[in-house]
Structure formats: structure tokens, C-alpha cells
Short mmCIF file of N, CA, C and O in Angstrom, two decimals:
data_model
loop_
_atom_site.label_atom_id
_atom_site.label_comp_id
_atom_site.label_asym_id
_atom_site.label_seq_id
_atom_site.Cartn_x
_atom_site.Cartn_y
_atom_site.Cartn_z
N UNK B 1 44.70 62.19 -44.12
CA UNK B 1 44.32 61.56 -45.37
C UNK B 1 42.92 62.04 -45.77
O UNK B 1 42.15 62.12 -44.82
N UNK B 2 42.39 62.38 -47.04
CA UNK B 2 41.51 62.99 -47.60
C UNK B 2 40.49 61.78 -47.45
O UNK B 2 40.79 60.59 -47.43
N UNK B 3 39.19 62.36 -47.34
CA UNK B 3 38.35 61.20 -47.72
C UNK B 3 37.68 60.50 -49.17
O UNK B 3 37.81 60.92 -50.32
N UNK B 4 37.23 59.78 -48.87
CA UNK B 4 36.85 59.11 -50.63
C UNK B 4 35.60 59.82 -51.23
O UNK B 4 34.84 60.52 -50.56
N UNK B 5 35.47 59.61 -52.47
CA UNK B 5 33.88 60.09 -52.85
C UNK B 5 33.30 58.58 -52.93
O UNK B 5 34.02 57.58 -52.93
N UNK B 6 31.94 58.57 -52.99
CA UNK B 6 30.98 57.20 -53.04
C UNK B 6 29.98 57.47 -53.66
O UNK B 6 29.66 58.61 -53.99
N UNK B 7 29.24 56.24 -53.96
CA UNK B 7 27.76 56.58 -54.86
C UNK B 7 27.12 55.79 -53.53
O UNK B 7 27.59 54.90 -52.82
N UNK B 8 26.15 56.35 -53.52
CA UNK B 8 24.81 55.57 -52.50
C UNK B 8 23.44 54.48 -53.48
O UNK B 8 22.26 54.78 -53.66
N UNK B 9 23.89 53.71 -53.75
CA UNK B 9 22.98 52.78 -54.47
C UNK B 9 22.17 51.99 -53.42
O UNK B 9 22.60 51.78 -52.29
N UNK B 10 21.01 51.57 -53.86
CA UNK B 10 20.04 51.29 -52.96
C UNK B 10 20.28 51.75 -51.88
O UNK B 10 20.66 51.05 -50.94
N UNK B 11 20.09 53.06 -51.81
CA UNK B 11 19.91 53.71 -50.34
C UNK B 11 19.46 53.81 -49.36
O UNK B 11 19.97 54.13 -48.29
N UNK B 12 18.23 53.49 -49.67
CA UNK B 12 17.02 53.32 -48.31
C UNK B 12 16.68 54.64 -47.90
O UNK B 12 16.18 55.54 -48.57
N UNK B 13 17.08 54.64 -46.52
CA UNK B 13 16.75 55.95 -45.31
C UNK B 13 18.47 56.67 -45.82
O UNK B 13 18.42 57.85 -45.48
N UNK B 14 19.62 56.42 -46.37
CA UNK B 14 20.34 57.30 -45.86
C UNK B 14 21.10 56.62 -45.41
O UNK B 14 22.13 56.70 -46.07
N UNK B 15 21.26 55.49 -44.05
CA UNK B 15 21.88 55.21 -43.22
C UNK B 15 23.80 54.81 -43.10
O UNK B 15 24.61 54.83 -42.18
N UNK B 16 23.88 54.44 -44.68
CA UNK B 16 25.22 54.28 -44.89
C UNK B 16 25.93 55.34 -45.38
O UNK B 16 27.14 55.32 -45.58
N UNK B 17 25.05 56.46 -45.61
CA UNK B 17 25.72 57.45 -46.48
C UNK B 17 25.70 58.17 -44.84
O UNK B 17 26.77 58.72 -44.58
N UNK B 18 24.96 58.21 -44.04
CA UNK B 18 25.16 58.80 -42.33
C UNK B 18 26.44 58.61 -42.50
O UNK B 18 27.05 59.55 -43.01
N UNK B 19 27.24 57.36 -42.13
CA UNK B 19 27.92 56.43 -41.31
C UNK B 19 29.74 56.84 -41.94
O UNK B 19 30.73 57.16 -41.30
N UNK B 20 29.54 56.61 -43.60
CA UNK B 20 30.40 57.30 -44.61
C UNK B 20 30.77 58.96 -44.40
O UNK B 20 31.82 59.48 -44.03
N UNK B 21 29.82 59.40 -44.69
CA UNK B 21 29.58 61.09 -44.48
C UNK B 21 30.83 61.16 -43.00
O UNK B 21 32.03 61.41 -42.86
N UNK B 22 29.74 60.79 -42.18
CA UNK B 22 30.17 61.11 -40.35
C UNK B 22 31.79 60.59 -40.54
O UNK B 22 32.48 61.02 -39.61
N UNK B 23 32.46 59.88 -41.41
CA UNK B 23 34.11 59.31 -41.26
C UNK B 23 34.25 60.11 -42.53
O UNK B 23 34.49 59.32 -43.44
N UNK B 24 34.19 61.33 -42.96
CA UNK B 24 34.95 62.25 -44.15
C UNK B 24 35.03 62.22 -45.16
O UNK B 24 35.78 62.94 -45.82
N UNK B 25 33.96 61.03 -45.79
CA UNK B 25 33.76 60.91 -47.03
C UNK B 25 32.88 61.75 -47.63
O UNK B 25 32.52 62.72 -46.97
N UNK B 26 32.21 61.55 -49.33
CA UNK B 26 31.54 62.37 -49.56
C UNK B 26 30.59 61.44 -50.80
O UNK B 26 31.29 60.87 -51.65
N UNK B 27 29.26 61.31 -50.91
CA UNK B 27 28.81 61.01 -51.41
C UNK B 27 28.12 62.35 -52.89
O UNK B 27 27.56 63.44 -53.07
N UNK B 28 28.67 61.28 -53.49
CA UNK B 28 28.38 62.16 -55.51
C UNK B 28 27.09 61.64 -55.94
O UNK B 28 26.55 62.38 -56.76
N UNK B 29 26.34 60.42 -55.59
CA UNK B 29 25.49 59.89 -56.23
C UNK B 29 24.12 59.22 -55.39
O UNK B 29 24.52 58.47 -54.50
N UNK B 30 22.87 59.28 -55.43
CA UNK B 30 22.34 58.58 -54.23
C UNK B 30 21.40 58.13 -55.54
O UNK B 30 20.92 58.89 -56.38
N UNK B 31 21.27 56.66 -55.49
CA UNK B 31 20.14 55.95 -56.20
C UNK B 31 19.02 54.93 -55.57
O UNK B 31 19.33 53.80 -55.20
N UNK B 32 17.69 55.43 -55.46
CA UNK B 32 16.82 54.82 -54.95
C UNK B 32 15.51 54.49 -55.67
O UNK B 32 15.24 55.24 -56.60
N UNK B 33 14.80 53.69 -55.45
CA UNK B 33 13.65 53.31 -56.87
C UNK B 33 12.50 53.21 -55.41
O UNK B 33 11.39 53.75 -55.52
N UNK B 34 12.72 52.81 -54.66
CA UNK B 34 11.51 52.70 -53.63
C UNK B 34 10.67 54.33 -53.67
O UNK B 34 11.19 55.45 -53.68
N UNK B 35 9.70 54.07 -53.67
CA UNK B 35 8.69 55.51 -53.28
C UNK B 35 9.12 56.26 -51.79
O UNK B 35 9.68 57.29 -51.40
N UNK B 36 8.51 55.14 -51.27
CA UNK B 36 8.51 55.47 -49.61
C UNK B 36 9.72 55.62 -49.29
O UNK B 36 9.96 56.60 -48.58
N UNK B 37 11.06 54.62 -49.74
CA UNK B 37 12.21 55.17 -49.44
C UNK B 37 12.79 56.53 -49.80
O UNK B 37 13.74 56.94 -49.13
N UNK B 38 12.38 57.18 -50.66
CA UNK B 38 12.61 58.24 -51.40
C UNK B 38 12.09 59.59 -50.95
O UNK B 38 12.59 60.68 -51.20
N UNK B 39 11.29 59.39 -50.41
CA UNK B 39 10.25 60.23 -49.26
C UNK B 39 11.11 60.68 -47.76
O UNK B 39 11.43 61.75 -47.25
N UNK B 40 11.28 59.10 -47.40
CA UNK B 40 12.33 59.05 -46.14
C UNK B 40 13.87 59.97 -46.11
O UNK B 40 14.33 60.70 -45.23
N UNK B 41 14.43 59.58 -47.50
CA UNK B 41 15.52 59.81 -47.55
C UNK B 41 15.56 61.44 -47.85
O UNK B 41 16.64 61.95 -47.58
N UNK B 42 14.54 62.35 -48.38
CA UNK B 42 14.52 63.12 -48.53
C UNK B 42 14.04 64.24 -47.44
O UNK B 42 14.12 65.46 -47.64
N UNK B 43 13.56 63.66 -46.32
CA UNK B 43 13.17 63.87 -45.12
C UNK B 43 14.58 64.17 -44.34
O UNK B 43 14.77 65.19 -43.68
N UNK B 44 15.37 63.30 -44.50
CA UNK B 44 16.54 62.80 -43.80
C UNK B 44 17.92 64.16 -44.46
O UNK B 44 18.56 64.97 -43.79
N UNK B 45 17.95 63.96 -45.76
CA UNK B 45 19.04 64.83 -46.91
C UNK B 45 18.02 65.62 -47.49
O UNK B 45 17.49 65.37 -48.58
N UNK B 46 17.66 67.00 -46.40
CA UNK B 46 16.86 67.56 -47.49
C UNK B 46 17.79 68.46 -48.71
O UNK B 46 18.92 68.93 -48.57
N UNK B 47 16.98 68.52 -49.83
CA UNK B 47 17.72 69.59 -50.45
C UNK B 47 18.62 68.58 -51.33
O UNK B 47 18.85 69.12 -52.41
N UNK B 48 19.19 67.32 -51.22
CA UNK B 48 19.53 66.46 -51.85
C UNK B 48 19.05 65.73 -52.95
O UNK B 48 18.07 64.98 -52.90
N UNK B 49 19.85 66.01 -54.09
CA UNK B 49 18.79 65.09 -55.08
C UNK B 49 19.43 63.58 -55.14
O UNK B 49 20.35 63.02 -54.54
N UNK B 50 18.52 63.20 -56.13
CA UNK B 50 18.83 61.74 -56.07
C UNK B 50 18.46 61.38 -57.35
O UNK B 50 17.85 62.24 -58.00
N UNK B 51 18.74 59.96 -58.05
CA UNK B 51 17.88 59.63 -59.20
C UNK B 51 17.84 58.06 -58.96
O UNK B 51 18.37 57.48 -58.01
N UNK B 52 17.08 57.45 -60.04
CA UNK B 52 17.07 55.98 -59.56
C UNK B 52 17.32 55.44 -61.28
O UNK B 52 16.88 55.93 -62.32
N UNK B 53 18.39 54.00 -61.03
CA UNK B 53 18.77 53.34 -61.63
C UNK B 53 17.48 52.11 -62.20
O UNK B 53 16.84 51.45 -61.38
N UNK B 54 17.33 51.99 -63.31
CA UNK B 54 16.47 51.34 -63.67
C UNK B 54 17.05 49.92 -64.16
O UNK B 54 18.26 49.76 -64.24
N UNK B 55 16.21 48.99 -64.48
CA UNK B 55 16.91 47.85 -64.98
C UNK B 55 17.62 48.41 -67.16
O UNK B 55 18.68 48.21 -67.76
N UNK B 56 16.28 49.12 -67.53
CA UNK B 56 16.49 49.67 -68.91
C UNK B 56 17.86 50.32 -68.82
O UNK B 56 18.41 50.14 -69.90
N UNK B 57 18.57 50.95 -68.07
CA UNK B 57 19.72 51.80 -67.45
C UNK B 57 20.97 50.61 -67.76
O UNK B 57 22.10 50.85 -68.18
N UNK B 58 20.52 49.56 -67.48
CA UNK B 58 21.72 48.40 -67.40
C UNK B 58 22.15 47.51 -68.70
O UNK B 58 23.24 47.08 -69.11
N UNK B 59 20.57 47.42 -69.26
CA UNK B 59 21.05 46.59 -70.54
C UNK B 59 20.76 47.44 -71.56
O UNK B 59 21.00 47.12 -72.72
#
């Protein structure tokens, strides 16, 4: 069975998109607004972009 695609919203470090990834899925989207998280996560997925969801984004 194929795996799913996912978005990574509030991402943090990465850690669920690890966990997803590592069982054959594939993440399309990673959204993070933290600084320091964004730093981390890019440490972690280099070469990965990302963008962050704002509240203006929603309404």
C-alpha cells in the first residue's frame, strides 16, 4: 500500500514528520512561525523549505 502525503503544521524540530517520513509517507507542506523552531528544523531537513501560516492567512 502506497503511503499518504501530509502537511507538517506546527512543526517544531521535525519530529512527527521523522516518525511519518520513517512509515512511507511524504510530507508536501511544513508550517512553522517559531524563529528558533525554524532554525532547528532546518538544521534537522536541510535544504527543505518551509513557510508559516499566519493568523491574516485564516481570516
Amino acid at each position: 500500500m502506497a503511503g499518504f502525503k501530509f502537511i507538517d503544521l506546527f512543526a517544531g524540530i521535525g519530529g512527527i514528520r521523522l516518525g511519518f517520513e520513517s512509515a512511507g509517507n511524504r510530507c508536501v507542506f511544513t508550517s512553522e512561525w517559531d524563529k528558533d523552531a525554524q532554525k532547528t528544523y532546518s538544521a534537522n531537513w536541510p535544504g527543505e523549505k518551509y513557510d508559516k501560516i499566519s493568523r491574516d492567512d485564516c481570516v
